[in-house]
Coordinates of C-alpha atoms in Angstrom, one line a residue:
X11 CA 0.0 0.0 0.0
X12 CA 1.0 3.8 -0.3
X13 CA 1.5 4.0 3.5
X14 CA 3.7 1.2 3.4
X15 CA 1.8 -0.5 6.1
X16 CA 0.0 -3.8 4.2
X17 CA 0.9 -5.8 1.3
X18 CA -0.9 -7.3 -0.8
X19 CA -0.1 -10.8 -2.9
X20 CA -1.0 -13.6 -5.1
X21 CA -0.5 -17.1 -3.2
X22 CA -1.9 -21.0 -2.9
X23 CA -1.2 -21.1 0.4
X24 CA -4.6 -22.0 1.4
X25 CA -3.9 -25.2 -0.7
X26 CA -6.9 -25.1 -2.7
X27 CA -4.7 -25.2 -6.1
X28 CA -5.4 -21.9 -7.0
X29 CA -4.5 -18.2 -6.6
X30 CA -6.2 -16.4 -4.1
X31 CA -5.4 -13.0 -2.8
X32 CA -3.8 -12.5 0.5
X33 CA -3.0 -9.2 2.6
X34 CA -1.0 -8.8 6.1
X35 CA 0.4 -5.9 7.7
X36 CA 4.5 -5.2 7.7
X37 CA 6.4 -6.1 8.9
X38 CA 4.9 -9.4 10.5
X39 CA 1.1 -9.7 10.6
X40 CA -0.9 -12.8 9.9
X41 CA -1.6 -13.5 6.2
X42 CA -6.0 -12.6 6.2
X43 CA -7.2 -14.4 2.9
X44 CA -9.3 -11.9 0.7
X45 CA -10.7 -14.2 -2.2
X46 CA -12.3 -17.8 -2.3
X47 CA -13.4 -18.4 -5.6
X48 CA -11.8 -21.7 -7.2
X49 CA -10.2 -19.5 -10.5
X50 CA -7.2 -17.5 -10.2
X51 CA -6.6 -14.3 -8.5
X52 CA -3.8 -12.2 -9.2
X53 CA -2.4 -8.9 -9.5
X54 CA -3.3 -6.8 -6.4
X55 CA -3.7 -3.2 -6.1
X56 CA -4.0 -1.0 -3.6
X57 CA -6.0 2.1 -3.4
X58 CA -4.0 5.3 -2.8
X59 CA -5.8 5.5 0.9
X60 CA -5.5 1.6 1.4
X61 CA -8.7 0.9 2.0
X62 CA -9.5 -1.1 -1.2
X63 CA -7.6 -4.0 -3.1
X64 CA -8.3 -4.1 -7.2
X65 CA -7.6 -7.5 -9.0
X66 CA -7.6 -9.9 -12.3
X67 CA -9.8 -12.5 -11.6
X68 CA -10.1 -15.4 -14.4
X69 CA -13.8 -16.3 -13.3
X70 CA -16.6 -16.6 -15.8
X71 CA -14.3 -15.6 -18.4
X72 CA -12.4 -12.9 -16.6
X73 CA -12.4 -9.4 -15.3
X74 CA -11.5 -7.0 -12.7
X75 CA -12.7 -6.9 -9.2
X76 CA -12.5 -4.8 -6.3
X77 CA -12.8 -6.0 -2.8
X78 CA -12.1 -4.3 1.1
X79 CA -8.5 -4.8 1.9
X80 CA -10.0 -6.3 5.4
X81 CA -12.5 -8.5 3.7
X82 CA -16.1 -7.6 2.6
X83 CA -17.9 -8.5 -0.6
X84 CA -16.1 -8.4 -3.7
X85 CA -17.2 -6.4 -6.5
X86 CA -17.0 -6.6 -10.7
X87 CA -15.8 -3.1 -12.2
X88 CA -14.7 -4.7 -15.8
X89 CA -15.2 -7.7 -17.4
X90 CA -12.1 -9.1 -19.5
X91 CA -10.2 -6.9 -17.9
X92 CA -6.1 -7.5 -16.6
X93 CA -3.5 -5.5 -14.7
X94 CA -5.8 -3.1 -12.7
X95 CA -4.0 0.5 -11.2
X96 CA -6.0 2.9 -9.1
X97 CA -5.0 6.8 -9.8
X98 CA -3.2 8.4 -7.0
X99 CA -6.3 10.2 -5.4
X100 CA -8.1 6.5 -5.5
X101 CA -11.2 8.4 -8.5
X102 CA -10.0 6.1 -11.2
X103 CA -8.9 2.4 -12.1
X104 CA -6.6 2.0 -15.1
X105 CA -7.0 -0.8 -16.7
X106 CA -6.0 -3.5 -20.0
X107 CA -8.4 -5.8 -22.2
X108 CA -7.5 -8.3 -24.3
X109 CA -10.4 -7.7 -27.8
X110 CA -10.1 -9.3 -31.4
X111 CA -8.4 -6.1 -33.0
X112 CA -5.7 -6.7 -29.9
X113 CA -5.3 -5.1 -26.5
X114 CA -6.1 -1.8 -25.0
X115 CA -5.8 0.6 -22.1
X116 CA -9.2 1.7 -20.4
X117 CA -10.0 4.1 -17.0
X118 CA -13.1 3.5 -15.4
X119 CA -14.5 5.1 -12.0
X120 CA -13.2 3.4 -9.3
X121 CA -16.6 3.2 -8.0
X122 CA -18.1 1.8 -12.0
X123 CA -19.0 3.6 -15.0
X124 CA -18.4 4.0 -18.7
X125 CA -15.0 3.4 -19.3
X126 CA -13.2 5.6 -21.5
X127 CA -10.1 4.0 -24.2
X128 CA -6.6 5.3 -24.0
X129 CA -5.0 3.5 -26.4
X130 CA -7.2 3.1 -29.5
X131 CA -4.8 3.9 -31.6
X132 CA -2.1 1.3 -31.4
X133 CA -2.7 -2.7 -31.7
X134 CA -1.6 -3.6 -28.2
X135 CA -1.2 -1.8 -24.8
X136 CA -0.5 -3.4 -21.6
X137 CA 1.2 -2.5 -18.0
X138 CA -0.3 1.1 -17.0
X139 CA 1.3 2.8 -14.4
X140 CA 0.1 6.3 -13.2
X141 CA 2.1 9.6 -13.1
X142 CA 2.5 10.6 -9.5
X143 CA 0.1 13.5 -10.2
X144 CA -2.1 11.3 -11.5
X145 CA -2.6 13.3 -15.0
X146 CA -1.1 10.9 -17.3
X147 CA -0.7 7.1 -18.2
X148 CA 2.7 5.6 -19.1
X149 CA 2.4 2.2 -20.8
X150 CA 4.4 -0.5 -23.0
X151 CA 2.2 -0.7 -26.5
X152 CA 3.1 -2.1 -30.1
X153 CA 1.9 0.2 -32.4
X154 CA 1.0 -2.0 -35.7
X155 CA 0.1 -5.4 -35.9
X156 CA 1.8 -5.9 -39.5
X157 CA 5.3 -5.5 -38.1
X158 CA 7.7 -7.5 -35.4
X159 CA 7.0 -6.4 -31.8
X160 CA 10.6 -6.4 -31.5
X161 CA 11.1 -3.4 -33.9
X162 CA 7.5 -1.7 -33.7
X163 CA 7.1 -1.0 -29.4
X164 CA 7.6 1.6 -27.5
X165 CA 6.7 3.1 -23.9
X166 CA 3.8 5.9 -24.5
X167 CA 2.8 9.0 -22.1
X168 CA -1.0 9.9 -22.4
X169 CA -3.0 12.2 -20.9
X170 CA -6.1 11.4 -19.1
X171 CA -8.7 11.1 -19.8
X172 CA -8.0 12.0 -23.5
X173 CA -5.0 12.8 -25.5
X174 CA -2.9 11.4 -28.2
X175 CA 0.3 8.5 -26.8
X176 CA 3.1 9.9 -26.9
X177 CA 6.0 7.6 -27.4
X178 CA 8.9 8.2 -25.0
X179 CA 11.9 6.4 -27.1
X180 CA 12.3 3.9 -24.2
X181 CA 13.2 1.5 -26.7
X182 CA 16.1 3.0 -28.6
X183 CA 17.7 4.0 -24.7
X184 CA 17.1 0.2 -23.0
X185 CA 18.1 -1.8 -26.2
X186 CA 21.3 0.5 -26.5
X187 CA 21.9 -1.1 -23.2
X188 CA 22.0 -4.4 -23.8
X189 CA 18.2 -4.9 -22.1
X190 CA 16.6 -8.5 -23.2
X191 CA 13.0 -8.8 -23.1
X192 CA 9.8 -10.3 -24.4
X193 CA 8.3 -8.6 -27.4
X194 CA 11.1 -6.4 -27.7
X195 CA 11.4 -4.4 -24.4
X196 CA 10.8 -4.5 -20.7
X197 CA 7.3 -3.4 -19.3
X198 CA 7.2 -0.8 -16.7
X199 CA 6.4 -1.3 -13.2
X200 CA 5.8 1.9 -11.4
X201 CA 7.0 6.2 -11.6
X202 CA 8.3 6.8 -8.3
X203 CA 6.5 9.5 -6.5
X204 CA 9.4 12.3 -7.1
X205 CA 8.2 12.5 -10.5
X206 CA 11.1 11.6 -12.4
X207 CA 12.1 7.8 -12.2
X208 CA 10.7 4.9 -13.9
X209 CA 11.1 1.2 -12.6
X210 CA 11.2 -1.5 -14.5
X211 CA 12.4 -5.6 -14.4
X212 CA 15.1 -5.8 -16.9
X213 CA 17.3 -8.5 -17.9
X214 CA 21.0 -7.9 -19.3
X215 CA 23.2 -11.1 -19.3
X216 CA 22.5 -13.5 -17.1
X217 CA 21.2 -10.4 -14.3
X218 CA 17.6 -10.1 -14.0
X219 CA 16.9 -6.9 -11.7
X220 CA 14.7 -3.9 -10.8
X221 CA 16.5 -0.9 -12.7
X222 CA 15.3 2.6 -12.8
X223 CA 15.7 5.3 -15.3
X224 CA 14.4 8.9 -16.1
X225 CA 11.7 10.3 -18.1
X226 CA 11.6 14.3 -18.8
X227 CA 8.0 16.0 -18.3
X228 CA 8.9 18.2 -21.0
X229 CA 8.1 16.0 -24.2
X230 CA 8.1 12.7 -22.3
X231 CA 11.1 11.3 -23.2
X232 CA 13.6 8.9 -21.4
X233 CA 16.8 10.5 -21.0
X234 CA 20.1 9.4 -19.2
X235 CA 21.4 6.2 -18.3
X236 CA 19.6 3.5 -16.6
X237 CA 20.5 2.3 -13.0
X238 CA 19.9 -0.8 -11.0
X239 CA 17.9 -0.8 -8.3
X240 CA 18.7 -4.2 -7.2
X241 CA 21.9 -6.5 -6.9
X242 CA 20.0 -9.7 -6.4
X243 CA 21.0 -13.3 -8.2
X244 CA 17.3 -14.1 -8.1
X245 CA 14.5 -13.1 -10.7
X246 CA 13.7 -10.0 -9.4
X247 CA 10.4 -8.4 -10.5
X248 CA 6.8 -6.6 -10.1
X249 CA 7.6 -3.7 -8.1
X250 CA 5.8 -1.0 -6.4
X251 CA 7.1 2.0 -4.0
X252 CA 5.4 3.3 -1.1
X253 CA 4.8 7.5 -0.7
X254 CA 8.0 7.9 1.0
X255 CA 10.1 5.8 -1.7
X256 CA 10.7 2.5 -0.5
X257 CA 10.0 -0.2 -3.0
X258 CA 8.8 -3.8 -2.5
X259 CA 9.8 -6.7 -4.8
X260 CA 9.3 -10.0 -5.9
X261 CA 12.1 -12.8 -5.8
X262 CA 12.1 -16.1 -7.4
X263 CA 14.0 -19.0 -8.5
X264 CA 12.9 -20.6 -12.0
X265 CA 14.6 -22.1 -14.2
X266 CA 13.7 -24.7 -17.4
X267 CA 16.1 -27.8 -17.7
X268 CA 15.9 -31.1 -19.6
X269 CA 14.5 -34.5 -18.8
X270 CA 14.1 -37.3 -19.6
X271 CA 11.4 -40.5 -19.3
X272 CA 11.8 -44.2 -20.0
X273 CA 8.7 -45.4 -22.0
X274 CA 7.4 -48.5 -23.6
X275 CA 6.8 -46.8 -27.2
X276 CA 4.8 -49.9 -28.3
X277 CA 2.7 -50.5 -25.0
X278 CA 2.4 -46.3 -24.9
X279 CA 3.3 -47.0 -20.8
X280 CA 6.0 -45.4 -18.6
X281 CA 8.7 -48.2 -17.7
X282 CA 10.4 -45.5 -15.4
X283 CA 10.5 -42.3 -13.1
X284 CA 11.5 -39.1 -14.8
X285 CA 15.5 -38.1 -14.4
X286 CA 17.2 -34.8 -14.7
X287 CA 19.4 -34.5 -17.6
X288 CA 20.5 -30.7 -17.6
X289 CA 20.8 -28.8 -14.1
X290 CA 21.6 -25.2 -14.3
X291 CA 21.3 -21.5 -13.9
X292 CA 20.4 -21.5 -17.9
X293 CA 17.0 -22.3 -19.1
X294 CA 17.2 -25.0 -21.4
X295 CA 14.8 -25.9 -24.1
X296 CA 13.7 -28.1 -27.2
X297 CA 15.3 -31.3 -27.1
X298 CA 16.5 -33.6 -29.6
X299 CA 18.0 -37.0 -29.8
X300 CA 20.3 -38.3 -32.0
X301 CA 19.3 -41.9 -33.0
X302 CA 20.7 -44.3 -31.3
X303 CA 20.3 -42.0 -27.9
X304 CA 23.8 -41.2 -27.3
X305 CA 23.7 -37.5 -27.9
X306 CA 21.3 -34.4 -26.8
X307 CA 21.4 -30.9 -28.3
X308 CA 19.1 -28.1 -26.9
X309 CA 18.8 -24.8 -27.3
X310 CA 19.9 -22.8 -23.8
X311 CA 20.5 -19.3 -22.5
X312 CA 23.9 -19.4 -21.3
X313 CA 25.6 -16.3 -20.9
X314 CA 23.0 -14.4 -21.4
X315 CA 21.9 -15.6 -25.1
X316 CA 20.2 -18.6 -26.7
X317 CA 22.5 -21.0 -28.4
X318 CA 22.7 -24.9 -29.1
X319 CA 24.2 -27.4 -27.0
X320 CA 25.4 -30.8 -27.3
X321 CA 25.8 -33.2 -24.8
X322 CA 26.6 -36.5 -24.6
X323 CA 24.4 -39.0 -22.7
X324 CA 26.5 -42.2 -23.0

């Protein structure tokens, strides 16, 4: 929360085999379950006063809800709707849908009514985050669907609640960098309340940290060099910062690696329990066997970029 004094998370803890939404007080109260409901919840957002938790919920097709932070009945705001973010004076709820023509950025009334597009313009927008002053919407968005994400997205500013996307050329300053991402660039995370700073999860190498870098209210544009937050060895990602700057993380261990499983190919039956072939840092994908099942190449991200590997089994 703004205050800093709950958080708010995603968790199966209550061992149900789904997401529910959880929320304690810092630094060491009990985790209070929010949600019940046997779909996925995910992606908690506090109000800016705290008194109100918004969050993608994948039941009967999927939507935003909005529930008490302390429990209470839990309430649809926007059906088919992903990544809620109230506005800093708690009026507004930013918001992403997936539709046919692609995805787009909508702000409702926290407390429901017509929403109004910000986005209708490019083919896909997704992660808003509100200016501190709660006047504008920055975003990640491709603009066309006929051309690669990886050469056609951007981070955009707009106004609310109407004005053109403006892009920032977040793009040409990351990738200079040597930022790896999905799609073609990092999403952003959260401005930090002085006014000036972006955060963001970015990957360089084999480092996968919080950095944060600067964006200029006059014309919207990302200037300087960007800086890391974070000095982790972990996946670190999905931050927000509190009024008085501190930030609050996620870290997590994953990691893909190869396997392998002894079957019967003409009974279709497993002769076997499954065995670890590759163990490491790298994620490690694809698979293939040479014939007589002596040798394995897969494609892995060692150093930092996807390559082919070759290993020998026997």
């Amino acid at each position: 929360s703004l205050d800093g004094k709950f958080l708010a998370y995603a968790s199966d803890r209550g061992g149900d085999d789904n997401l529910d939404i959880w929320v304690q007080q810092v630094p060491d109260g009990p985790p209070v379950r929010l949600t019940r409901d046997t779909a996925d919840e995910v992606e908690p957002a506090f109000s800016a006063d705290g008194s109100r938790i918004a969050f993608q919920s994948s039941r009967l097709g999927g939507g935003i809800y909005i529930v008490p932070t302390l429990g209470g009945e839990e309430r649809l705001l926007a059906p088919r709707g992903f990544s809620p973010r109230f506005s800093p004076d708690g009026k507004w709820i930013a918001y992403g849908v997936s539709e046919p023509t692609g995805s787009r950025i909508y702000v409702a009334p926290a407390t429901g009514g017509p929403a109004s597009p910000i986005s209708s313009d490019l083919y896909r927008a997704l992660s808003p985050v509100w200016s501190p002053d709660g006047r504008h919407l920055l975003f990640w968005a491709q603009r066309r669907r006929d051309s690669p994400p990886e050469n056609n997205v951007d981070w955009f500013v707009a106004e609310v609640p109407g004005g053109p996307p403006v892009p920032t050329d977040a793009r040409r300053v990351l990738l200079k960098e040597g930022f790896q991402a999905f799609h073609g660039l990092p999403s952003p995370d959260a401005w930090v309340t002085a006014g000036d700073r972006l955060l963001f999860h970015g990957i360089v190498g084999d480092s996968s940290n919080m950095w944060q870098v600067a964006i200029s209210p006059e014309g919207w544009r990302i200037n300087g060099t960007p800086q890391r937050a974070t000095f982790g060895t972990t996946d670190e990602a999905a931050a927000s910062v509190t009024a008085d700057g501190r930030m609050v993380f996620s870290s997590r261990t994953m990691g893909a690696d190869i396997w392998s499983l002894p079957i019967d190919a003409n009974r279709g039956t497993v002769r076997g329990s499954l065995k670890r072939v590759t163990e490491d840092a790298a994620d490690d994908y694809d698979p293939t066997l040479s014939d007589d099942g002596a040798t394995l190449v897969f494609r892995s991200r060692r150093g930092g970029q996807f390559g082919v590997v070759l290993k020998k089994l026997t």
